[in-house]
XYZ file of C-alpha atoms in Angstrom:
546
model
C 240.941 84.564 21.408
C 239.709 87.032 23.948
C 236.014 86.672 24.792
C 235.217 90.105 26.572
C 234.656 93.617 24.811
C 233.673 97.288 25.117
C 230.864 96.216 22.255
C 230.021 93.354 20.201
C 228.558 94.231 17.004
C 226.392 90.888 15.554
C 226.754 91.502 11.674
C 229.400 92.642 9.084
C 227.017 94.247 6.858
C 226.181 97.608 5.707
C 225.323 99.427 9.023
C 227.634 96.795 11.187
C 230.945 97.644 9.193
C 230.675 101.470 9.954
C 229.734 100.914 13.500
C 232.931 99.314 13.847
C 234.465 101.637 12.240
C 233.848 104.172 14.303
C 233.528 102.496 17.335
C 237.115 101.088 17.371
C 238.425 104.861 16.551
C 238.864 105.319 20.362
C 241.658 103.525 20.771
C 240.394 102.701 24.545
C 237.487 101.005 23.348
C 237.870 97.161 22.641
C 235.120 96.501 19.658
C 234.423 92.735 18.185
C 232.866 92.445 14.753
C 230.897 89.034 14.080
C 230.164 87.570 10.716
C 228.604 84.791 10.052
C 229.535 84.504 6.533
C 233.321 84.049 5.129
C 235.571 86.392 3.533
C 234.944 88.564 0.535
C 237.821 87.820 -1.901
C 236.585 86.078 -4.399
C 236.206 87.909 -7.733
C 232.416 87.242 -7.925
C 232.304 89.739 -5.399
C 234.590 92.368 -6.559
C 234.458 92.490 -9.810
C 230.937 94.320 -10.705
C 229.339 91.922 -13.237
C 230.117 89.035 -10.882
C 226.794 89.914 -8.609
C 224.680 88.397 -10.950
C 226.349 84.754 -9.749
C 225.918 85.633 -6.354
C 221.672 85.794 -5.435
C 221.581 82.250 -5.727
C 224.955 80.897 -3.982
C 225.063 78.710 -1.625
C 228.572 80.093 0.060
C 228.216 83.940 -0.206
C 224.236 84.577 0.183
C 221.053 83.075 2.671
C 219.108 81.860 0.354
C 216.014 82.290 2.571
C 212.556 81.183 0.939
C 209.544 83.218 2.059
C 205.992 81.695 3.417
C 203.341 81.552 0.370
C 202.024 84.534 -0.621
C 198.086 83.995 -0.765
C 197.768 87.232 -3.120
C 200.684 85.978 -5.595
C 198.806 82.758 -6.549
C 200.680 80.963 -3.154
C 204.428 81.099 -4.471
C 207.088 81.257 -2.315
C 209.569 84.180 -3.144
C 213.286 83.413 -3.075
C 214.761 86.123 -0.336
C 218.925 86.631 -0.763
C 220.839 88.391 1.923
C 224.591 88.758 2.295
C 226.851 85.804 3.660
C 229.876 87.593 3.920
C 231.845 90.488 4.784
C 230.114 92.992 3.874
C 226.610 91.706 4.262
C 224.602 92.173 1.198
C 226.578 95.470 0.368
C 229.080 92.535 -0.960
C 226.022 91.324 -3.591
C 223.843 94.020 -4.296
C 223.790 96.549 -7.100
C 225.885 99.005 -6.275
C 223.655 101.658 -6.851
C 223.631 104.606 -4.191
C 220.675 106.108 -3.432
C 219.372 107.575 -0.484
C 215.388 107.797 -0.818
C 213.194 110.899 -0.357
C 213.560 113.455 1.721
C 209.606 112.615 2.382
C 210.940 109.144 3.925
C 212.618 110.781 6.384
C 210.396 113.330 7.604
C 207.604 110.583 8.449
C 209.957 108.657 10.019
C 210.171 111.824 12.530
C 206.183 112.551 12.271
C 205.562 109.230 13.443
C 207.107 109.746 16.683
C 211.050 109.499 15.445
C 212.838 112.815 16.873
C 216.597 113.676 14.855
C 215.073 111.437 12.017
C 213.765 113.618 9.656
C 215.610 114.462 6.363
C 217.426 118.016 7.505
C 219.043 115.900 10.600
C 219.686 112.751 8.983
C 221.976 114.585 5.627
C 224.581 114.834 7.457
C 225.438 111.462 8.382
C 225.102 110.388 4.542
C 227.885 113.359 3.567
C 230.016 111.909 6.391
C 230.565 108.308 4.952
C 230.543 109.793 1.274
C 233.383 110.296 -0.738
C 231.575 111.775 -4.021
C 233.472 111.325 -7.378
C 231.201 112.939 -9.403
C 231.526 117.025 -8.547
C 227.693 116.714 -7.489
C 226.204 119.806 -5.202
C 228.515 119.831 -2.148
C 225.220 121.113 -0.329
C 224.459 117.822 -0.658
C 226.874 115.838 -1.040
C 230.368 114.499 1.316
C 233.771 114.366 -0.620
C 236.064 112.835 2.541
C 234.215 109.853 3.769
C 235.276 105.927 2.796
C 232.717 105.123 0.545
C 233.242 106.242 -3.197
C 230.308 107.130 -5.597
C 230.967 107.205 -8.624
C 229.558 106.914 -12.445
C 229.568 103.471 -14.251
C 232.753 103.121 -15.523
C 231.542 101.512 -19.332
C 227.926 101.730 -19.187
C 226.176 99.771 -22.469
C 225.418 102.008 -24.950
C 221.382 100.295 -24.871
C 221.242 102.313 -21.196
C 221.400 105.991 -22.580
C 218.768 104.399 -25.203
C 216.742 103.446 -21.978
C 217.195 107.401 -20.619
C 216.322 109.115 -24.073
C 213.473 107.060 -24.277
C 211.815 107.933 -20.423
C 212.565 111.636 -21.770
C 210.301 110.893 -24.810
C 207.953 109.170 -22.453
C 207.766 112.856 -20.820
C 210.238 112.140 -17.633
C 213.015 114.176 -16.911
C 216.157 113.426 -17.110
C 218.087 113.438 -13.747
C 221.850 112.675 -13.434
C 221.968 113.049 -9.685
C 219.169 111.187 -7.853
C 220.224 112.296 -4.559
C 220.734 116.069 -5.500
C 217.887 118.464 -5.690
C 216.007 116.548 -7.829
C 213.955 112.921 -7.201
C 212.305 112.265 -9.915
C 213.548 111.588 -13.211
C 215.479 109.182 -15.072
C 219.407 108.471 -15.584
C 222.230 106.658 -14.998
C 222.931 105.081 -11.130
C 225.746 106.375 -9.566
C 227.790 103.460 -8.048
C 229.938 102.480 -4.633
C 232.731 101.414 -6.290
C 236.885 102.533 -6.229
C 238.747 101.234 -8.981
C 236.611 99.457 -11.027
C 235.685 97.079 -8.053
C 232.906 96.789 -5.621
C 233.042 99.095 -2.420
C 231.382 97.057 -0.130
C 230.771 98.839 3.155
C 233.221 96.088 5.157
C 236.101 97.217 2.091
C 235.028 100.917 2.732
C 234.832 101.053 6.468
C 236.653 97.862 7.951
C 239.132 96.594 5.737
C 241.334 99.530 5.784
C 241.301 99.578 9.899
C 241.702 95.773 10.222
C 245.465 96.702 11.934
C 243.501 98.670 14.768
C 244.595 96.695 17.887
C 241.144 96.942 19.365
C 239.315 96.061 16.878
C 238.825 92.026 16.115
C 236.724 90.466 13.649
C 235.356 87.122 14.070
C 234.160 84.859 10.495
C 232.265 81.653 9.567
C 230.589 81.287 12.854
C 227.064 81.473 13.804
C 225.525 83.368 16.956
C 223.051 81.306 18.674
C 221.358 83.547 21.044
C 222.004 86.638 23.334
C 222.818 86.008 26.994
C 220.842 87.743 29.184
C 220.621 88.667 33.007
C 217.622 90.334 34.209
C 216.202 91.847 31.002
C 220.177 93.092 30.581
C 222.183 92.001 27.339
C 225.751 90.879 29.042
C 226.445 89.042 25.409
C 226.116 86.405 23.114
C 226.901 82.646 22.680
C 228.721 82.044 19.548
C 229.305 78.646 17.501
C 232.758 78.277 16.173
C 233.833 75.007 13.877
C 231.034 73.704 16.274
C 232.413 74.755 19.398
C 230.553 77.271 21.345
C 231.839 80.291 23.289
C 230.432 82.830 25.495
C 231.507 86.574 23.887
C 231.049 89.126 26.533
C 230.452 93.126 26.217
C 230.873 95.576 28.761
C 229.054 97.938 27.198
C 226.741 97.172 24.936
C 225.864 94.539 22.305
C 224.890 95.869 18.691
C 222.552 94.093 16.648
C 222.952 94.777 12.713
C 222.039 91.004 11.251
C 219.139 93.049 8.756
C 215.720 92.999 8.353
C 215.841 88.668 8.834
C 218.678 88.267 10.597
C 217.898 90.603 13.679
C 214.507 89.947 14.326
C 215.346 86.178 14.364
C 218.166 86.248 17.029
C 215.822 88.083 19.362
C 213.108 85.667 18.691
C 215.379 83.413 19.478
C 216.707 84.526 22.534
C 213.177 84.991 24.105
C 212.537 89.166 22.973
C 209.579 89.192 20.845
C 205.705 88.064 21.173
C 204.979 86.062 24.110
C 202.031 83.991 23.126
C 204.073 82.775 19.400
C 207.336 82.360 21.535
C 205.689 79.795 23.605
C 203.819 77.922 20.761
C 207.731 78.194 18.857
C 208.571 76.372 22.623
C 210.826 79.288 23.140
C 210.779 80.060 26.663
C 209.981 83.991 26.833
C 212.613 86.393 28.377
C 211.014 89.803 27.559
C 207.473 90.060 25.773
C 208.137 92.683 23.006
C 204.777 92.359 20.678
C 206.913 94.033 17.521
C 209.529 92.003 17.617
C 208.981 90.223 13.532
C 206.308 92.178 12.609
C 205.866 95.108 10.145
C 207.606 93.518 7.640
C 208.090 95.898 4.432
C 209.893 95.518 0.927
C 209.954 96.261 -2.974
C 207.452 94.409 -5.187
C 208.966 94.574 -8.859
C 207.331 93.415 -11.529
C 209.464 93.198 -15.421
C 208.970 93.658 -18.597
C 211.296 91.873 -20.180
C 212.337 92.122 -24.272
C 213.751 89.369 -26.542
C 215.895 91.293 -29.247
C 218.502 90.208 -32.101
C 220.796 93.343 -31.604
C 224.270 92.245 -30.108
C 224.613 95.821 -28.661
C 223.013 94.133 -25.501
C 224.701 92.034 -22.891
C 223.965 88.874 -23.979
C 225.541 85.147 -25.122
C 225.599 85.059 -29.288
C 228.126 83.800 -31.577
C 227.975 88.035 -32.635
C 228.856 88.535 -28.795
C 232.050 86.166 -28.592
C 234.575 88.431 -29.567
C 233.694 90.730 -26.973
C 232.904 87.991 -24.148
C 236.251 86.750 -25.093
C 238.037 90.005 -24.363
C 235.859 91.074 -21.706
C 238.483 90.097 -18.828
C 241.851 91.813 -20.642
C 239.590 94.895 -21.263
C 239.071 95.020 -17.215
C 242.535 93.990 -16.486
C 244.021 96.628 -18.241
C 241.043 99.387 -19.082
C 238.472 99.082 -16.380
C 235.969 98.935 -19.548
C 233.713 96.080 -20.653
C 231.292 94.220 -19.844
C 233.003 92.859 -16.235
C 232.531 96.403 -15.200
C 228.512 96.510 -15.592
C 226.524 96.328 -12.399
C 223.612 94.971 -14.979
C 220.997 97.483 -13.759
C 223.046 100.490 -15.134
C 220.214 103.095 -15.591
C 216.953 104.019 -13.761
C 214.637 106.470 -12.108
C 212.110 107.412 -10.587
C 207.992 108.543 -11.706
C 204.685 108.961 -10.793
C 201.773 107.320 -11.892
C 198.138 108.967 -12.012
C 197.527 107.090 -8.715
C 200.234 109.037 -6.925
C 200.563 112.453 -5.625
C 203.710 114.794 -5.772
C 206.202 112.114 -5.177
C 207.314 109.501 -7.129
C 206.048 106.015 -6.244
C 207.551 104.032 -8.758
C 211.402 103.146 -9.279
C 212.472 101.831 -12.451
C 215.539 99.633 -13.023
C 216.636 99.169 -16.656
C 218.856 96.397 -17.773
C 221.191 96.300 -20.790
C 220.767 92.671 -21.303
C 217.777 89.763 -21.951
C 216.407 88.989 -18.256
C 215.235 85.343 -18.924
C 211.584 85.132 -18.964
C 211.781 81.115 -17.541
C 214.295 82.486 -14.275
C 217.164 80.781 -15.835
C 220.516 82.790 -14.478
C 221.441 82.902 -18.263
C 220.054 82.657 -21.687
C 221.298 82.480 -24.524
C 220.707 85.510 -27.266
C 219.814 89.184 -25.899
C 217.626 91.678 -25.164
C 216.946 94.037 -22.311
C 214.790 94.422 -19.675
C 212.636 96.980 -17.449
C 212.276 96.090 -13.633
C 209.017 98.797 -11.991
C 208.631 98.642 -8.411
C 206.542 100.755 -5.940
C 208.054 102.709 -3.823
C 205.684 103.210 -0.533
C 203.935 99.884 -0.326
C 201.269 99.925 2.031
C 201.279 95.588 2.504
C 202.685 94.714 5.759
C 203.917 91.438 6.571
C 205.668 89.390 9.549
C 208.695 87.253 10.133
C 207.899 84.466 12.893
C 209.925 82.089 14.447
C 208.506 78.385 14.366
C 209.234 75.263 16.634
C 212.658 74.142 15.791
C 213.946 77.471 14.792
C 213.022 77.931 11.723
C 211.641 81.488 10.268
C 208.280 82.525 8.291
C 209.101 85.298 6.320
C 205.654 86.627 5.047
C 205.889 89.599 2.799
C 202.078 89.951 2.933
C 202.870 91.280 -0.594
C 199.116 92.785 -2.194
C 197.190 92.296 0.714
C 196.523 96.027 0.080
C 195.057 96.377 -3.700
C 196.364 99.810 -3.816
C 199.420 98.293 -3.983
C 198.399 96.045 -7.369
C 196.944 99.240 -8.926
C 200.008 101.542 -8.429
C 202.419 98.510 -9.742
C 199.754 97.975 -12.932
C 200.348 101.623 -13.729
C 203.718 101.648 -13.181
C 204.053 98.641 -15.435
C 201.828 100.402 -18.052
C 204.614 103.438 -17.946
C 207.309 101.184 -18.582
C 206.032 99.452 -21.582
C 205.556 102.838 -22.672
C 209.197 103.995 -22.267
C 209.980 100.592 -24.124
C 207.942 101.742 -27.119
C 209.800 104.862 -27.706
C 211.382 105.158 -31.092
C 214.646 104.994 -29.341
C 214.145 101.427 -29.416
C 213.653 100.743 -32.963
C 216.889 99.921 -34.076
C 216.939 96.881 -31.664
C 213.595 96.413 -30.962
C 212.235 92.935 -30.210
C 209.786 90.754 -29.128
C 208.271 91.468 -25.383
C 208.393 87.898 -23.676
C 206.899 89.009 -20.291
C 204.022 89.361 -19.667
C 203.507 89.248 -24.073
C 201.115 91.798 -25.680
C 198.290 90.156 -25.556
C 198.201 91.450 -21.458
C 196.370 94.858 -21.960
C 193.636 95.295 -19.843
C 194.348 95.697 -15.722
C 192.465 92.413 -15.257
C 194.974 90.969 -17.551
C 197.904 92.799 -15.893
C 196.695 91.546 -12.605
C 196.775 88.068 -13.644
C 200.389 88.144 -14.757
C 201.275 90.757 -11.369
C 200.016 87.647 -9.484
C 201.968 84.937 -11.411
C 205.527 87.125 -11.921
C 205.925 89.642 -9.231
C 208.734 89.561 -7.311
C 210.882 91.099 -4.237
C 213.286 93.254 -5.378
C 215.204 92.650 -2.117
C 214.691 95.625 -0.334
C 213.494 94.113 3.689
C 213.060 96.386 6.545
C 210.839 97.311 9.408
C 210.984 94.019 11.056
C 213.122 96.201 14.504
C 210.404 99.004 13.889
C 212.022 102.479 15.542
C 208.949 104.314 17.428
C 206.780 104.869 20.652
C 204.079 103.065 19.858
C 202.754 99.512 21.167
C 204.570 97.986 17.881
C 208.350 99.537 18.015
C 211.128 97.428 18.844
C 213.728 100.319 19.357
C 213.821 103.570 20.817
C 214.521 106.847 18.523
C 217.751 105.925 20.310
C 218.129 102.125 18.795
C 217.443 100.778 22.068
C 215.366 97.659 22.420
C 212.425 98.947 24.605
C 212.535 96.951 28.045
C 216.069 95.669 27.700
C 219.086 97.474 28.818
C 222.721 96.893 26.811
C 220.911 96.265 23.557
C 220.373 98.029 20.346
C 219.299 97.447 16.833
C 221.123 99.164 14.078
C 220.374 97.947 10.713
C 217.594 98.269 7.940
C 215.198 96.224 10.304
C 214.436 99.695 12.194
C 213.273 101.734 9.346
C 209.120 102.095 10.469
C 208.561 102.566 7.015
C 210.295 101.798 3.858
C 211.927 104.503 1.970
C 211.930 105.464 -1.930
C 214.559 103.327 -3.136
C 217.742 101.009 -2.876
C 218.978 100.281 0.787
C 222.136 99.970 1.174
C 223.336 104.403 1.567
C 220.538 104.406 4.426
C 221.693 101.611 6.194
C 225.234 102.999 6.015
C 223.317 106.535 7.704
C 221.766 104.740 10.471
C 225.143 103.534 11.104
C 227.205 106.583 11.449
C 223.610 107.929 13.585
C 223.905 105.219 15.871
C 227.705 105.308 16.506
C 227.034 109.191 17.232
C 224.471 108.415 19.803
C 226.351 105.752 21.153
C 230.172 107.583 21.611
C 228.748 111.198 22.378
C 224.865 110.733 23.554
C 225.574 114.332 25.055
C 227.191 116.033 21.667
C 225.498 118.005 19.307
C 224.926 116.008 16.190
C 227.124 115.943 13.014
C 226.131 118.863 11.475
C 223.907 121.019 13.836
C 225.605 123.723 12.830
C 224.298 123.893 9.506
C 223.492 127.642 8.376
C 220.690 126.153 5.642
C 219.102 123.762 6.207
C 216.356 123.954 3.032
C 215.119 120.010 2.002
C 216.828 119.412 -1.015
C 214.705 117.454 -2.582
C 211.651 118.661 -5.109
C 209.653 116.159 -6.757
């Protein structure tokens, strides 16, 4: 195996894959891709209804367990993130959306130049390849990675969007057209009834580029540095380890966990908690863990008799039982849900012209005891907040292992926008649209109606909705890890280029941002000197209204 590169790119996930993607399109560039998980060809990850099986598994996810959380009655909160090609783009939902056009802009108020929304739409109609005949405006149709609708959705979802439109939301069938708010159906990354991962999107189709090489089942240890000057990294193989060099640059794009922790562990970060971690310091980079930022979700979840739902029943069999020829042969069934099939977006009284809750409705009973599967059915209504203003920290501690504090309600706004949130969705659940399979609400029960009540079960139920970023925080300020560039400030060779450099968390799912700050960075990092993708836009109008 050769050990020396143009670039070495630490993490096949969603922003590593298109990195190498377009990295190793210069045919004089030598580009090595490193994953630390295996392969992605099992059908729990490509068939759709197979990611339920995969939060919890011990081959295809790091099943990372945060500190207690003081404000959640001291649980610890069970953290998934990708083991495989594909990062967790290979376990997620599927669902594509990009966030707020808000999101963006602050990003650039807050000291991020070429980050607000008009400069960073382009890079997300690159990569797209939209299925759907959505505004072209807004939308790419030649990129790798196919949106498209749900290819069978339940019948119990469109119940779920009639119902928000009684509750008084909109309706929206494009969440990341001109219209935020609202509620609909998700638009997927899939092709063919499968999962689009970004590495099946971006990598897997290059894999016979000569320059390109991608390394699995391995672990990187630490960066090698010389002088505050990343010359590579040491890399474990079948417990052999190997020096990887780069001539250029090394690429960091582990996530929001993963990142944060190599540097840590290579000496960038705090000085004073490196030493007490008895890691001797190689750059002191205060940021380097901190600003921690994700999802709180809290469910309502309904116990109902209807077999319409996704759900185990002797009324379900037939349908279990032909579940896999109806995918073999008709792309329909149940093998082709995603689970959370329909959603949206609203405002609660506490919020201003932007939406600051996300809901995520599922077709099916969401056990209220955290089993994987129960038997019987219902359906379910996740509500997180959108802007959370809690900020946490992810520490290294002596013998390398990590604190991952969320932090999660250390801020009470953060409680009272969730409460209200929660209070909408039981009131979308209540719609008459239900009544034909309505049931008994499990979580949190009726008897929770007042917000001290609601608090109580918020403190005993609330959950990540695995969303981590900020941890690599892009900015000029004492706190940022990375230039508006990517480049770690103080040391030369090295970027970050994953969800970990977001400063602030943006209105939604993940994964179609992370995939933008990849086809940003490889811009910057091919043709620093180019105008950007796009820059000669005629309009350039934000396209989102509340």
């Amino acid at each position: 195996m050769n050990t020396e590169f143009d670039y070495l790119i630490v993490g096949a996930g969603s922003s590593g894959c298109v990195l190498a993607n377009r990295l190793s399109a210069d045919p004089a560039v030598s580009v090595c891709l490193i994953e630390a998980g295996s392969h992605d060809n099992s059908p729990r990850i490509q068939t759709p209804a197979g990611t339920i099986t995969l939060y919890k598994s011990k081959k295809y996810s790091w099943n990372f367990l945060s500190a207690p959380q003081k404000h959640l009655n001291n649980r610890t909160m069970h953290t998934p993130r990708g083991k495989a090609l594909g990062g967790s783009s290979s376990m997620n939902s599927m669902i594509y959306i990009r966030g707020h056009a808000s999101d963006y802009d602050r990003w650039a108020q807050a000291g991020c130049p070429g980050w607000d929304w008009n400069s960073v739409l382009p890079y997300f109609k690159k990569s797209e390849n939209n299925r759907l005949g959505q505004d072209p405006r807004l939308h790419g149709t030649v990129g790798e990675l196919n949106v498209e609708a749900a290819r069978d959705p339940n019948p119990v979802s469109a119940l779920f969007v009639k119902a928000a439109q009684r509750a008084g939301l909109r309706r929206n069938d494009d969440f990341n057209g001109a219209q935020f708010e609202g509620c609909g159906l998700y638009n997927l990354t899939q092709k063919d009834a499968k999962r689009l991962s970004s590495y099946r999107a971006f990598v897997k189709p290059i894999l016979d580029r000569p320059n390109l090489t991608v390394v699995t089942d391995c672990s990187v240890d630490s960066l090698i540095l010389e002088q505050k000057v990343a010359k590579g990294v040491n890399v474990r193989v079948q417990g052999v380890q190997k020096a990887l060099t780069a001539r250029r640059e090394v690429l960091l794009c582990a996530g929001a966990i993963g990142s944060p922790q190599l540097l840590l562990a290579s000496g960038i970060g705090p000085a004073a908690e490196l030493e007490q971690a008895g890691v001797q310091v190689a750059h002191d980079l205060p940021g380097v863990g901190k600003n921690l930022q994700d999802h709180l979700d809290g469910l309502i979840t309904i116990r109902s008799k209807s077999p319409l739902t996704l759900g185990f029943s002797l009324g379900s069999l037939p349908s279990i039982l032909m579940s896999p020829l109806r995918y073999l042969f008709g792309k329909k069934g149940w093998l082709t849900t995603n689970y959370v099939e329909a959603g949206g977006f609203a405002r609660t009284p506490l919020c201003g012209e932007v939406p600051d809750v996300q809901f995520h409705f599922v077709p099916g009973y969401r056990s209220h005891r955290g089993r994987l599967f129960e038997w019987g059915h219902g359906y379910a209504l996740h509500t997180c907040i959108l802007r959370p203003k809690s900020i946490g920290e992810i520490r290294l501690q002596r013998g390398g292992q990590l604190a991952i504090d969320f932090n999660f309600l250390a801020d009470p706004a953060d409680a009272q926008v969730l409460i209200e949130g929660l209070k909408l969705a039981r009131r979308v659940l209540a719609a008459n649209e239900f009544d034909g399979i309505r049931g008994v609400e499990m979580l949190p029960g009726k008897q929770v109606q007042t917000d001290e009540q609601w608090m109580t079960y918020v403190r005993e139920y609330a959950a990540t909705v695995f969303h981590p970023v900020g941890t690599c925080k892009m900015g000029v300020d004492a706190l940022s890890v990375v230039s508006p560039q990517l480049k770690v400030h103080g040391v030369q060779g090295l970027r970050v280029v994953d969800a970990s450099i977001m400063p602030t968390l943006v209105s939604g799912n993940t994964n179609a941002p992370c995939i933008m700050i990849g086809e940003k960075a490889a811009e910057m990092i091919l043709a620093p000197t180019r105008a950007p993708v796009g820059a000669d836009l005629s309009a350039k109008a934000t396209p989102y209204t509340a």
